[in-house]
Short mmCIF file of C-alpha atoms in Angstrom, two decimals:
data_model
loop_
_atom_site.label_atom_id
_atom_site.label_comp_id
_atom_site.label_asym_id
_atom_site.label_seq_id
_atom_site.Cartn_x
_atom_site.Cartn_y
_atom_site.Cartn_z
CA UNK G 1108 -57.25 -37.76 -1.79
CA UNK G 1109 -54.06 -38.64 0.12
CA UNK G 1110 -53.06 -41.07 -2.64
CA UNK G 1111 -53.63 -38.39 -5.27
CA UNK G 1112 -51.51 -35.92 -3.29
CA UNK G 1113 -48.73 -38.51 -2.98
CA UNK G 1114 -48.77 -39.14 -6.72
CA UNK G 1115 -48.79 -35.40 -7.46
CA UNK G 1116 -45.86 -34.83 -5.12
CA UNK G 1117 -43.92 -37.71 -6.67
CA UNK G 1118 -44.54 -36.27 -10.12
CA UNK G 1119 -43.41 -32.81 -9.03
CA UNK G 1120 -40.17 -34.24 -7.61
CA UNK G 1121 -39.60 -36.29 -10.76
CA UNK G 1122 -40.10 -33.17 -12.88
CA UNK G 1123 -37.77 -31.13 -10.67
CA UNK G 1124 -34.92 -33.65 -10.77
CA UNK G 1125 -35.48 -34.20 -14.50
CA UNK G 1126 -35.14 -30.47 -15.12
CA UNK G 1127 -31.96 -30.37 -13.04
CA UNK G 1128 -30.55 -33.11 -15.26
CA UNK G 1129 -31.68 -31.50 -18.51
CA UNK G 1130 -30.25 -28.08 -17.70
CA UNK G 1131 -27.00 -29.42 -16.25
CA UNK G 1132 -27.40 -28.61 -12.56
CA UNK G 1133 -26.44 -32.23 -11.91
CA UNK G 1134 -23.17 -33.53 -13.34
CA UNK G 1135 -21.89 -36.90 -14.60
CA UNK G 1136 -20.90 -39.32 -11.84
CA UNK G 1137 -22.54 -37.13 -9.17
CA UNK G 1138 -23.93 -39.22 -6.33
CA UNK G 1139 -27.63 -38.86 -5.54
CA UNK G 1140 -29.07 -39.79 -2.16
CA UNK G 1141 -32.72 -40.15 -1.21
CA UNK G 1142 -32.09 -38.34 2.08
CA UNK G 1143 -30.17 -35.51 0.42
CA UNK G 1144 -32.88 -34.92 -2.17
CA UNK G 1145 -35.61 -35.09 0.46
CA UNK G 1146 -33.83 -32.51 2.61
CA UNK G 1147 -33.13 -30.24 -0.36
CA UNK G 1148 -36.76 -30.41 -1.51
CA UNK G 1149 -38.26 -30.26 1.98
CA UNK G 1150 -40.22 -33.47 1.71
CA UNK G 1151 -40.25 -37.03 3.00
CA UNK G 1152 -38.20 -39.85 1.54
CA UNK G 1153 -41.10 -41.83 0.05
CA UNK G 1154 -42.02 -39.60 -2.93
CA UNK G 1155 -38.32 -38.95 -3.58
CA UNK G 1156 -37.67 -42.68 -3.68
CA UNK G 1157 -40.53 -43.11 -6.16
CA UNK G 1158 -39.16 -40.32 -8.37
CA UNK G 1159 -35.66 -41.78 -8.30
CA UNK G 1160 -37.04 -45.18 -9.27
CA UNK G 1161 -38.69 -43.63 -12.33
CA UNK G 1162 -35.47 -41.88 -13.29
CA UNK G 1163 -33.62 -45.19 -12.99
CA UNK G 1164 -36.15 -46.73 -15.35
CA UNK G 1165 -35.55 -43.82 -17.75
CA UNK G 1166 -31.78 -44.48 -17.60
CA UNK G 1167 -31.42 -40.88 -16.43
CA UNK G 1168 -29.86 -42.19 -13.20
CA UNK G 1169 -27.99 -45.43 -12.60
CA UNK G 1170 -27.77 -47.64 -9.53
CA UNK G 1171 -24.27 -49.04 -9.07
CA UNK G 1172 -24.87 -50.63 -5.68
CA UNK G 1173 -27.79 -50.74 -3.26
CA UNK G 1174 -26.80 -47.37 -1.76
CA UNK G 1175 -24.95 -45.83 -4.70
CA UNK G 1176 -27.19 -43.99 -7.20
CA UNK G 1177 -25.43 -41.64 -9.57
CA UNK G 1178 -25.84 -39.48 -12.64
CA UNK G 1179 -24.53 -41.78 -15.37
CA UNK G 1180 -21.49 -41.11 -17.51
CA UNK G 1181 -22.56 -42.08 -21.04
CA UNK G 1182 -20.31 -44.38 -23.00
CA UNK G 1183 -18.69 -42.90 -26.09
CA UNK G 1184 -21.04 -44.93 -28.29
CA UNK G 1185 -24.10 -43.65 -26.41
CA UNK G 1186 -22.90 -40.07 -26.66
CA UNK G 1187 -22.20 -40.30 -30.40
CA UNK G 1188 -25.62 -41.84 -31.05
CA UNK G 1189 -27.44 -39.15 -29.10
CA UNK G 1190 -25.32 -36.42 -30.73
CA UNK G 1191 -26.31 -37.79 -34.16
CA UNK G 1192 -29.98 -37.73 -33.18
CA UNK G 1193 -29.66 -34.20 -31.85
CA UNK G 1194 -27.96 -33.09 -35.06
CA UNK G 1195 -30.92 -34.21 -37.13
CA UNK G 1196 -33.73 -33.23 -34.78
CA UNK G 1197 -32.42 -29.88 -33.59
CA UNK G 1198 -31.38 -29.06 -37.16
CA UNK G 1199 -34.96 -29.76 -38.23
CA UNK G 1200 -36.28 -27.51 -35.47
CA UNK G 1201 -33.92 -24.70 -36.46
CA UNK G 1202 -34.90 -24.91 -40.12
CA UNK G 1203 -38.61 -24.75 -39.33
CA UNK G 1204 -38.09 -21.99 -36.77
CA UNK G 1205 -36.25 -19.90 -39.38
CA UNK G 1206 -39.40 -20.03 -41.53
CA UNK G 1207 -41.84 -18.92 -38.83
CA UNK G 1208 -39.85 -16.89 -36.25
CA UNK G 1209 -41.34 -13.53 -35.36
CA UNK G 1210 -39.34 -10.44 -34.46
CA UNK G 1211 -40.26 -11.11 -30.82
CA UNK G 1212 -38.94 -14.68 -31.09
CA UNK G 1213 -35.64 -13.42 -32.48
CA UNK G 1214 -35.34 -10.76 -29.80
CA UNK G 1215 -35.94 -13.40 -27.13
CA UNK G 1216 -33.20 -15.62 -28.57
CA UNK G 1217 -30.80 -12.69 -28.58
CA UNK G 1218 -31.60 -12.04 -24.91
CA UNK G 1219 -30.82 -15.67 -24.07
CA UNK G 1220 -27.48 -15.40 -25.88
CA UNK G 1221 -26.59 -12.16 -24.11
CA UNK G 1222 -27.39 -13.64 -20.70
CA UNK G 1223 -25.37 -16.73 -21.59
CA UNK G 1224 -22.37 -14.58 -22.54
CA UNK G 1225 -22.66 -12.71 -19.24
CA UNK G 1226 -22.71 -16.01 -17.34
CA UNK G 1227 -19.63 -17.26 -19.21
CA UNK G 1228 -17.78 -14.01 -18.55
CA UNK G 1229 -18.57 -14.37 -14.83
CA UNK G 1230 -17.52 -18.06 -14.86
CA UNK G 1231 -21.02 -19.03 -13.75
CA UNK G 1232 -20.88 -22.29 -15.66
CA UNK G 1233 -23.98 -23.91 -14.23
CA UNK G 1234 -26.01 -20.89 -15.23
CA UNK G 1235 -24.31 -20.78 -18.64
CA UNK G 1236 -25.19 -24.44 -19.25
CA UNK G 1237 -28.79 -23.78 -18.23
CA UNK G 1238 -29.06 -20.91 -20.72
CA UNK G 1239 -27.42 -23.02 -23.44
CA UNK G 1240 -30.11 -25.64 -22.94
CA UNK G 1241 -32.79 -22.94 -22.92
CA UNK G 1242 -31.58 -21.67 -26.31
CA UNK G 1243 -31.62 -25.13 -27.89
CA UNK G 1244 -35.11 -25.90 -26.61
CA UNK G 1245 -36.33 -22.49 -27.74
CA UNK G 1246 -35.71 -23.55 -31.35
CA UNK G 1247 -38.37 -26.25 -31.10
CA UNK G 1248 -40.65 -23.86 -29.23
CA UNK G 1249 -40.32 -21.20 -31.94
CA UNK G 1250 -40.94 -23.89 -34.57
CA UNK G 1251 -44.17 -24.85 -32.76
CA UNK G 1252 -43.07 -28.51 -32.59
CA UNK G 1253 -44.14 -29.75 -29.13
CA UNK G 1254 -43.71 -33.45 -29.92
CA UNK G 1255 -40.14 -32.83 -31.05
CA UNK G 1256 -39.55 -30.89 -27.83
CA UNK G 1257 -40.71 -33.91 -25.82
CA UNK G 1258 -38.21 -36.11 -27.68
CA UNK G 1259 -35.41 -33.62 -27.11
CA UNK G 1260 -36.21 -33.51 -23.40
CA UNK G 1261 -35.67 -37.27 -23.23
CA UNK G 1262 -32.34 -36.96 -25.02
CA UNK G 1263 -31.18 -34.07 -22.83
CA UNK G 1264 -31.89 -36.08 -19.68
CA UNK G 1265 -28.79 -37.99 -20.75
CA UNK G 1266 -26.90 -35.08 -22.33
CA UNK G 1267 -27.57 -32.14 -19.99
CA UNK G 1268 -25.12 -33.21 -17.27
CA UNK G 1269 -22.48 -34.17 -19.85
CA UNK G 1270 -22.65 -30.89 -21.78
CA UNK G 1271 -22.59 -28.81 -18.58
CA UNK G 1272 -19.68 -30.73 -17.12
CA UNK G 1273 -17.66 -30.54 -20.31
CA UNK G 1274 -18.03 -26.80 -20.83
CA UNK G 1275 -17.18 -26.05 -17.22
CA UNK G 1276 -14.04 -28.20 -17.44
CA UNK G 1277 -13.03 -26.78 -20.84
CA UNK G 1278 -14.18 -23.21 -20.08
CA UNK G 1279 -15.00 -22.68 -23.72
CA UNK G 1280 -17.43 -20.41 -25.52
CA UNK G 1281 -20.70 -22.27 -26.09
CA UNK G 1282 -22.64 -19.55 -27.94
CA UNK G 1283 -20.60 -18.69 -31.02
CA UNK G 1284 -22.85 -20.70 -33.34
CA UNK G 1285 -25.96 -19.38 -31.60
CA UNK G 1286 -25.29 -15.98 -33.15
CA UNK G 1287 -25.20 -17.69 -36.54
CA UNK G 1288 -28.54 -19.36 -35.89
CA UNK G 1289 -30.19 -16.05 -35.09
CA UNK G 1290 -28.62 -14.40 -38.13
CA UNK G 1291 -30.11 -17.17 -40.27
CA UNK G 1292 -33.51 -16.53 -38.68
CA UNK G 1293 -33.24 -12.84 -39.55
CA UNK G 1294 -32.34 -13.77 -43.13
CA UNK G 1295 -35.22 -16.28 -43.30
CA UNK G 1296 -32.71 -18.93 -44.36
CA UNK G 1297 -33.79 -22.36 -43.05
CA UNK G 1298 -30.81 -24.26 -44.44
CA UNK G 1299 -28.32 -21.82 -42.93
CA UNK G 1300 -30.06 -22.20 -39.56
CA UNK G 1301 -29.93 -25.98 -39.87
CA UNK G 1302 -26.23 -25.85 -40.76
CA UNK G 1303 -25.37 -23.63 -37.80
CA UNK G 1304 -27.09 -25.95 -35.30
CA UNK G 1305 -25.51 -29.03 -36.84
CA UNK G 1306 -22.09 -27.39 -36.62
CA UNK G 1307 -22.75 -26.32 -33.02
CA UNK G 1308 -23.37 -29.92 -32.01
CA UNK G 1309 -20.64 -31.43 -34.18
CA UNK G 1310 -17.88 -29.07 -33.03
CA UNK G 1311 -18.19 -30.24 -29.45
CA UNK G 1312 -17.74 -33.94 -30.29
CA UNK G 1313 -13.98 -34.18 -29.88
CA UNK G 1314 -13.89 -32.31 -26.58
CA UNK G 1315 -16.87 -34.14 -25.10
CA UNK G 1316 -15.43 -37.49 -26.20
CA UNK G 1317 -12.24 -36.64 -24.31
CA UNK G 1318 -14.28 -35.56 -21.30
CA UNK G 1319 -16.03 -38.95 -21.25
CA UNK G 1320 -12.65 -40.71 -21.44
CA UNK G 1321 -11.42 -38.72 -18.45
CA UNK G 1322 -13.88 -40.51 -16.17
CA UNK G 1323 -12.42 -43.91 -17.03
CA UNK G 1324 -8.94 -42.52 -16.34
CA UNK G 1325 -9.91 -40.99 -13.00
CA UNK G 1326 -11.51 -44.22 -11.80
CA UNK G 1327 -8.44 -46.24 -12.75
CA UNK G 1328 -8.36 -49.95 -13.52
CA UNK G 1329 -10.76 -52.23 -11.71
CA UNK G 1330 -9.24 -54.77 -9.37
CA UNK G 1331 -10.09 -58.28 -10.31
#
């Protein structure tokens, strides 16, 4: 029974930290400590250490030295590959969602957008990033595509911190295309919905690429 409780606790911590990565509460290059997580979560170090080990195996965290575990900064190539995957997969979800969305689904998406706009207006960028992620995942939920949602969760483990960090640094609108997605749902136009999501992802590429480059600049050249 104790072993089962330990495993359950480790899983809960893994899920919690994973969600913080996906929704952008953690940011690229942010240092993660076992003690800090244990204190924040009100638990012992052992299940936290187990959860961190799993996240390292998932490439959702990276270990630079024995005592230096951080949220990774994707390379430009990694970012572009994941962005290409998101373009296809989230576009597919949007197209299918446009075919099956109910009035209640559409109203829920509009509420997410409105809350996101309020967060942006208040400069609550962490909350804005969380709502942005919620909107994107809602497309797969509306489409009734749970396997696709699992795949997207894996991709957003790597992208959540990057997207959140970029939009906070750029302080740009992240919901303009979301209105277009909902309008396409109302028109029952799958291809328009797909196009809006693809454009939403594509339009951030230049800015996010520059954001990635800024980390190399801030670290400076390595001494040899």
